[in-house]
Each structure stands twice: as structure tokens, then as C-alpha cells.
Amino acid sequence: MVKIHSIETLGALDGPGIRTVVFFSGCVMRCKYCHNPDTWQGGEERDEAELADWCVRYKTYYGNNGGVTLSGGEPLFQKEGAIKLLKELKSRRIHTALDTGGGVFCPEALELADLTIIDIKHPEPDAFSKLTGVPQKSLIQSLEYLREHNKKFWARLVCVPKLTDTPEVVRAVKRMAAGAEKIELLPYHTMGVPKWRKLGLEYPLEGVPPLSQERLEELKRILQK
Ligand code: SF4
């Protein structure tokens, strides 16, 4: 059984094509800019095979490159369940993507997923720990595994003003993500802040403005150089 926060159908942002996105409950990290803190606890128990059957209902929408993305929270926080669901989906010939923050090193899941989308929260170990609350080791191990085993992966960086929106950070992320099919730079936004308040939590990045479109474009140009 696996604890699920929610499921989004016909998603177009978390992986290629049209996808069902399964948001797992629980996370090992406590990222200061988390926009899904409501996934950290609770959730509804689901059987992996039943969940995979449910996802099959949308198979016609997936087309050639769509499928199912395991997201969260952190799907590998429940790694047994994530592995089981990946196997169930694979046996139904559904393309799988694993959207992970890199906080848990789980070679079996990295091996099973057709695509891994991995966040590089910060390239520098101390800053990474301050931002996420966990050491960077699992992320490094995961990136090494993906490279050594020629696994398909995308890397992501959330660009937070004055924290991760510098040319140095972008260049360092590019080096760390060597071998990635794609690197996505995402703009920091504050849409998740009301969720922190609703949970009675203090938002750690209070006052930090959303990243401007202009700055994002500059960083994308730096990434391409
Ligand atoms: S890894 Fe994702 S879900 Fe977990 S705390 Fe960070 S942003 Fe939130």
C-alpha cells in the first residue's frame, strides 16, 4: 500500500506528453520554498495494482510519449510503494517518470523509471543542506547512478532571487547535471505560501519576491552558453 496525497489527470508539466501525476505523501526534505507542504503529511492509502489500473483508464490520452509521473512530496519517501507502482505500470506498458528531489538514493527505482526528473536544489553542499534540511549525498549518488547506467534524466533548478538565481549557480548546476537530456530552470513563485499559513507554519522565505521573467530569460541564456 502507498499513501497518496492527490492525483492530477491530463498534466502537461511533469514530464513529456500528457500525463497522470500521482502525488505521493511525505517528504524527507523541508525545502524553504516548498510549494506543496500539504503533501508532507496525511494522504490516502491505495493499493499499487489498483492505482496502476486506475491510471490505465487514461491510456488513450498518453499517446506516444505521455504516461504516469510519480511526484510528491517525495515519491521515494515511500520507496517500496514507489518501486511496486513503477513495476505495476511497466507491466501495463505505461511510460513512467519519477519526479524526485534527490533526497533518497534508491537505485531500483532509478533503474525502473523510464525517465527521472531530478531537482538540484543548490549545487553547493552547505547551501543545499541549509535550503533543504538534508545532506546532499543522496542527490550526488542518484546523479552518479543515472549517468553510470545511461539512464534518461532531466534536471531542474528552482531559481530563487539572491539564493539560486546567479550565473555561478546555473553554471555549477549544468556541470552537476552532465548527461541530462534536458535542464529546466523554473522561476521561484509564492503561490504555495498560503498553504504554509494554513498549516500554521512560518514561511522561511517571507519577503522574497517571485523571480521575474526577465531574470529567468537571462539565466536560460547563461545555461545555453
Ligand atoms: S522535495 Fe519537494 S515536496 Fe519535498 S520539501 Fe522540497 S519542494 Fe517540498
Short mmCIF file of C-alpha atoms and ligand atoms in Angstrom, two decimals:
data_model
loop_
_atom_site.label_atom_id
_atom_site.label_comp_id
_atom_site.label_asym_id
_atom_site.label_seq_id
_atom_site.Cartn_x
_atom_site.Cartn_y
_atom_site.Cartn_z
CA MET A 1 0.00 0.00 0.00
CA VAL A 2 1.11 3.55 -0.68
CA LYS A 3 -0.07 6.85 0.78
CA ILE A 4 -1.21 9.27 -1.90
CA HIS A 5 -1.86 12.98 -1.42
CA SER A 6 -3.69 13.56 -4.71
CA ILE A 7 -3.78 12.67 -8.40
CA GLU A 8 -3.81 15.06 -11.34
CA THR A 9 -5.06 13.84 -14.70
CA LEU A 10 -4.07 15.32 -18.06
CA GLY A 11 -0.99 17.05 -16.63
CA ALA A 12 1.41 18.61 -19.12
CA LEU A 13 4.21 19.95 -16.89
CA ASP A 14 5.78 16.95 -15.17
CA GLY A 15 7.43 15.01 -17.96
CA PRO A 16 6.80 14.53 -21.68
CA GLY A 17 3.34 14.46 -23.25
CA ILE A 18 0.05 14.19 -21.40
CA ARG A 19 0.42 12.52 -18.04
CA THR A 20 -1.33 11.38 -14.91
CA VAL A 21 0.62 12.78 -11.97
CA VAL A 22 0.46 10.79 -8.75
CA PHE A 23 1.44 12.95 -5.78
CA PHE A 24 2.86 10.78 -3.00
CA SER A 25 2.55 11.87 0.63
CA GLY A 26 5.61 12.51 2.76
CA CYS A 27 9.00 14.03 2.11
CA VAL A 28 12.46 13.76 3.65
CA MET A 29 13.26 17.37 2.81
CA ARG A 30 11.91 20.61 4.18
CA CYS A 31 12.77 22.98 1.33
CA LYS A 32 12.39 26.59 2.35
CA TYR A 33 10.42 27.36 -0.81
CA CYS A 34 8.29 24.20 -0.87
CA HIS A 35 5.05 24.90 -2.69
CA ASN A 36 3.48 21.61 -1.62
CA PRO A 37 3.94 21.49 2.20
CA ASP A 38 0.45 19.98 2.39
CA THR A 39 1.93 16.77 0.94
CA TRP A 40 4.26 16.31 3.92
CA GLN A 41 1.64 14.52 6.00
CA GLY A 42 -1.58 12.56 5.71
CA GLY A 43 -2.70 11.01 2.47
CA GLU A 44 -4.99 8.18 1.42
CA GLU A 45 -3.81 4.58 1.30
CA ARG A 46 -4.03 2.97 -2.12
CA ASP A 47 -3.09 -0.41 -3.44
CA GLU A 48 -0.38 -0.13 -6.11
CA ALA A 49 -2.02 -2.55 -8.58
CA GLU A 50 -5.41 -0.85 -8.20
CA LEU A 51 -3.74 2.56 -8.69
CA ALA A 52 -1.98 1.35 -11.85
CA ASP A 53 -5.32 0.03 -13.18
CA TRP A 54 -6.85 3.43 -12.46
CA CYS A 55 -4.05 5.15 -14.46
CA VAL A 56 -4.64 2.79 -17.40
CA ARG A 57 -8.09 4.35 -17.85
CA TYR A 58 -6.37 7.44 -19.31
CA LYS A 59 -4.07 5.49 -21.61
CA THR A 60 -5.59 6.89 -24.80
CA TYR A 61 -4.57 10.43 -23.73
CA TYR A 62 -0.96 9.45 -23.13
CA GLY A 63 -0.26 8.98 -26.86
CA ASN A 64 3.28 8.10 -27.88
CA ASN A 65 5.24 9.92 -25.20
CA GLY A 66 2.88 10.56 -22.27
CA GLY A 67 2.28 8.32 -19.26
CA VAL A 68 2.37 8.47 -15.48
CA THR A 69 4.61 10.62 -13.28
CA LEU A 70 5.30 9.74 -9.64
CA SER A 71 5.68 13.02 -7.79
CA GLY A 72 5.04 14.43 -4.34
CA GLY A 73 6.12 15.19 -1.71
CA GLU A 74 8.92 12.79 -2.39
CA PRO A 75 7.85 9.53 -4.06
CA LEU A 76 10.97 7.79 -2.73
CA PHE A 77 9.98 8.62 0.86
CA GLN A 78 7.79 5.52 0.33
CA LYS A 79 10.31 3.71 -1.79
CA GLU A 80 8.79 0.23 -1.50
CA GLY A 81 5.46 1.61 -2.74
CA ALA A 82 7.12 3.65 -5.49
CA ILE A 83 9.02 0.58 -6.74
CA LYS A 84 5.85 -1.51 -6.69
CA LEU A 85 3.86 1.12 -8.57
CA LEU A 86 6.61 1.52 -11.18
CA LYS A 87 6.56 -2.26 -11.71
CA GLU A 88 2.77 -2.36 -11.97
CA LEU A 89 2.77 0.48 -14.52
CA LYS A 90 5.57 -1.09 -16.53
CA SER A 91 3.71 -4.39 -16.71
CA ARG A 92 0.80 -2.40 -18.22
CA ARG A 93 3.16 -0.81 -20.75
CA ILE A 94 2.74 2.70 -19.38
CA HIS A 95 5.65 5.17 -19.67
CA THR A 96 6.83 6.16 -16.20
CA ALA A 97 8.58 9.28 -14.93
CA LEU A 98 9.96 9.66 -11.43
CA ASP A 99 9.94 13.26 -10.18
CA THR A 100 12.33 13.32 -7.22
CA GLY A 101 14.02 15.89 -5.04
CA GLY A 102 17.01 13.56 -4.79
CA GLY A 103 16.68 13.24 -1.02
CA VAL A 104 16.56 9.42 -1.10
CA PHE A 105 19.00 7.27 -3.07
CA CYS A 106 17.05 4.33 -4.47
CA PRO A 107 18.85 2.62 -7.40
CA GLU A 108 16.00 0.17 -8.01
CA ALA A 109 13.50 2.98 -8.65
CA LEU A 110 16.01 4.89 -10.83
CA GLU A 111 16.51 1.70 -12.82
CA LEU A 112 12.78 1.08 -13.29
CA ALA A 113 11.68 4.59 -14.27
CA ASP A 114 11.74 5.39 -17.99
CA LEU A 115 12.66 8.96 -17.09
CA THR A 116 13.89 10.54 -13.86
CA ILE A 117 13.29 14.22 -13.27
CA ILE A 118 15.66 15.27 -10.51
CA ASP A 119 15.84 18.60 -8.68
CA ILE A 120 19.24 20.08 -8.00
CA LYS A 121 18.17 22.41 -5.24
CA HIS A 122 21.58 24.01 -4.80
CA PRO A 123 24.98 22.89 -6.17
CA GLU A 124 26.95 23.79 -3.05
CA PRO A 125 26.69 21.17 -0.22
CA ASP A 126 26.33 23.55 2.75
CA ALA A 127 23.85 25.81 0.98
CA PHE A 128 21.96 22.69 -0.15
CA SER A 129 21.62 21.48 3.44
CA LYS A 130 20.52 24.90 4.67
CA LEU A 131 17.90 25.09 1.94
CA THR A 132 16.53 21.55 2.25
CA GLY A 133 17.37 20.37 5.76
CA VAL A 134 19.17 17.24 4.50
CA PRO A 135 22.70 16.42 3.27
CA GLN A 136 23.44 16.44 -0.45
CA LYS A 137 24.84 12.88 -0.53
CA SER A 138 21.75 11.10 -1.90
CA LEU A 139 21.43 13.60 -4.73
CA ILE A 140 25.07 13.07 -5.74
CA GLN A 141 24.66 9.27 -5.56
CA SER A 142 21.49 9.46 -7.66
CA LEU A 143 23.12 11.63 -10.34
CA GLU A 144 26.12 9.28 -10.48
CA TYR A 145 23.85 6.26 -10.80
CA LEU A 146 21.83 7.82 -13.63
CA ARG A 147 24.99 8.70 -15.54
CA GLU A 148 26.82 5.42 -14.98
CA HIS A 149 23.80 3.39 -16.06
CA ASN A 150 22.95 5.57 -19.05
CA LYS A 151 19.52 6.31 -17.67
CA LYS A 152 17.44 9.04 -19.23
CA PHE A 153 17.08 12.02 -16.90
CA TRP A 154 16.15 15.67 -16.75
CA ALA A 155 17.49 18.06 -14.13
CA ARG A 156 15.66 21.01 -12.61
CA LEU A 157 16.64 24.10 -10.70
CA VAL A 158 14.21 26.45 -8.99
CA CYS A 159 15.72 29.90 -9.39
CA VAL A 160 15.17 31.84 -6.17
CA PRO A 161 16.20 35.53 -6.09
CA LYS A 162 19.53 36.01 -4.31
CA LEU A 163 19.72 32.32 -3.47
CA THR A 164 19.89 30.29 -6.67
CA ASP A 165 19.48 32.88 -9.42
CA THR A 166 23.15 33.62 -10.06
CA PRO A 167 25.25 32.72 -13.12
CA GLU A 168 27.60 30.73 -10.83
CA VAL A 169 24.78 28.56 -9.54
CA VAL A 170 23.39 27.96 -13.03
CA ARG A 171 26.83 27.01 -14.39
CA ALA A 172 27.50 24.70 -11.43
CA VAL A 173 24.11 23.01 -11.90
CA LYS A 174 24.93 22.50 -15.57
CA ARG A 175 28.16 20.74 -14.59
CA MET A 176 26.41 18.59 -11.97
CA ALA A 177 23.70 17.63 -14.45
CA ALA A 178 26.17 16.38 -17.08
CA GLY A 179 24.44 13.64 -19.07
CA ALA A 180 20.95 15.07 -18.59
CA GLU A 181 18.74 15.13 -21.67
CA LYS A 182 17.36 18.46 -20.54
CA ILE A 183 17.87 21.04 -17.78
CA GLU A 184 14.82 23.03 -16.74
CA LEU A 185 15.12 26.36 -14.95
CA LEU A 186 11.94 27.11 -13.03
CA PRO A 187 11.06 30.53 -11.64
CA TYR A 188 10.56 30.81 -7.88
CA HIS A 189 6.96 31.76 -7.07
CA THR A 190 5.00 32.38 -3.90
CA MET A 191 1.79 30.53 -4.73
CA GLY A 192 2.49 27.93 -2.05
CA VAL A 193 2.76 30.47 0.80
CA PRO A 194 -0.95 30.30 1.80
CA LYS A 195 -0.53 26.54 2.30
CA TRP A 196 2.22 27.16 4.90
CA ARG A 197 -0.08 29.59 6.73
CA LYS A 198 -2.98 27.17 6.61
CA LEU A 199 -0.74 24.53 8.21
CA GLY A 200 0.23 27.04 10.92
CA LEU A 201 3.85 27.13 9.69
CA GLU A 202 6.07 30.14 9.33
CA TYR A 203 7.20 30.62 5.73
CA PRO A 204 11.03 30.72 5.72
CA LEU A 205 11.40 32.90 2.62
CA GLU A 206 8.95 35.59 3.68
CA GLY A 207 9.55 38.76 1.64
CA VAL A 208 11.46 37.11 -1.21
CA PRO A 209 9.74 38.22 -4.43
CA PRO A 210 8.89 35.84 -7.30
CA LEU A 211 11.61 35.60 -9.95
CA SER A 212 10.96 37.95 -12.86
CA GLN A 213 10.52 36.63 -16.38
CA GLU A 214 13.44 38.83 -17.47
CA ARG A 215 15.80 37.29 -14.94
CA LEU A 216 14.67 33.81 -15.92
CA GLU A 217 15.43 34.52 -19.58
CA GLU A 218 18.91 35.83 -18.64
CA LEU A 219 19.61 32.65 -16.69
CA LYS A 220 18.38 30.50 -19.57
CA ARG A 221 20.82 32.28 -21.87
CA ILE A 222 23.64 31.61 -19.39
CA LEU A 223 22.63 27.95 -19.29
CA GLN A 224 22.85 27.68 -23.07
CA LYS A 225 26.32 29.21 -23.36
S1 SF4 B 1 11.45 17.99 -2.07
FE1 SF4 B 1 9.65 18.95 -2.97
S2 SF4 B 1 7.94 18.35 -1.63
FE2 SF4 B 1 9.83 17.94 -0.51
S3 SF4 B 1 10.13 19.79 0.71
FE3 SF4 B 1 11.29 20.03 -1.19
S4 SF4 B 1 9.93 21.12 -2.58
FE4 SF4 B 1 8.68 20.29 -0.90
#
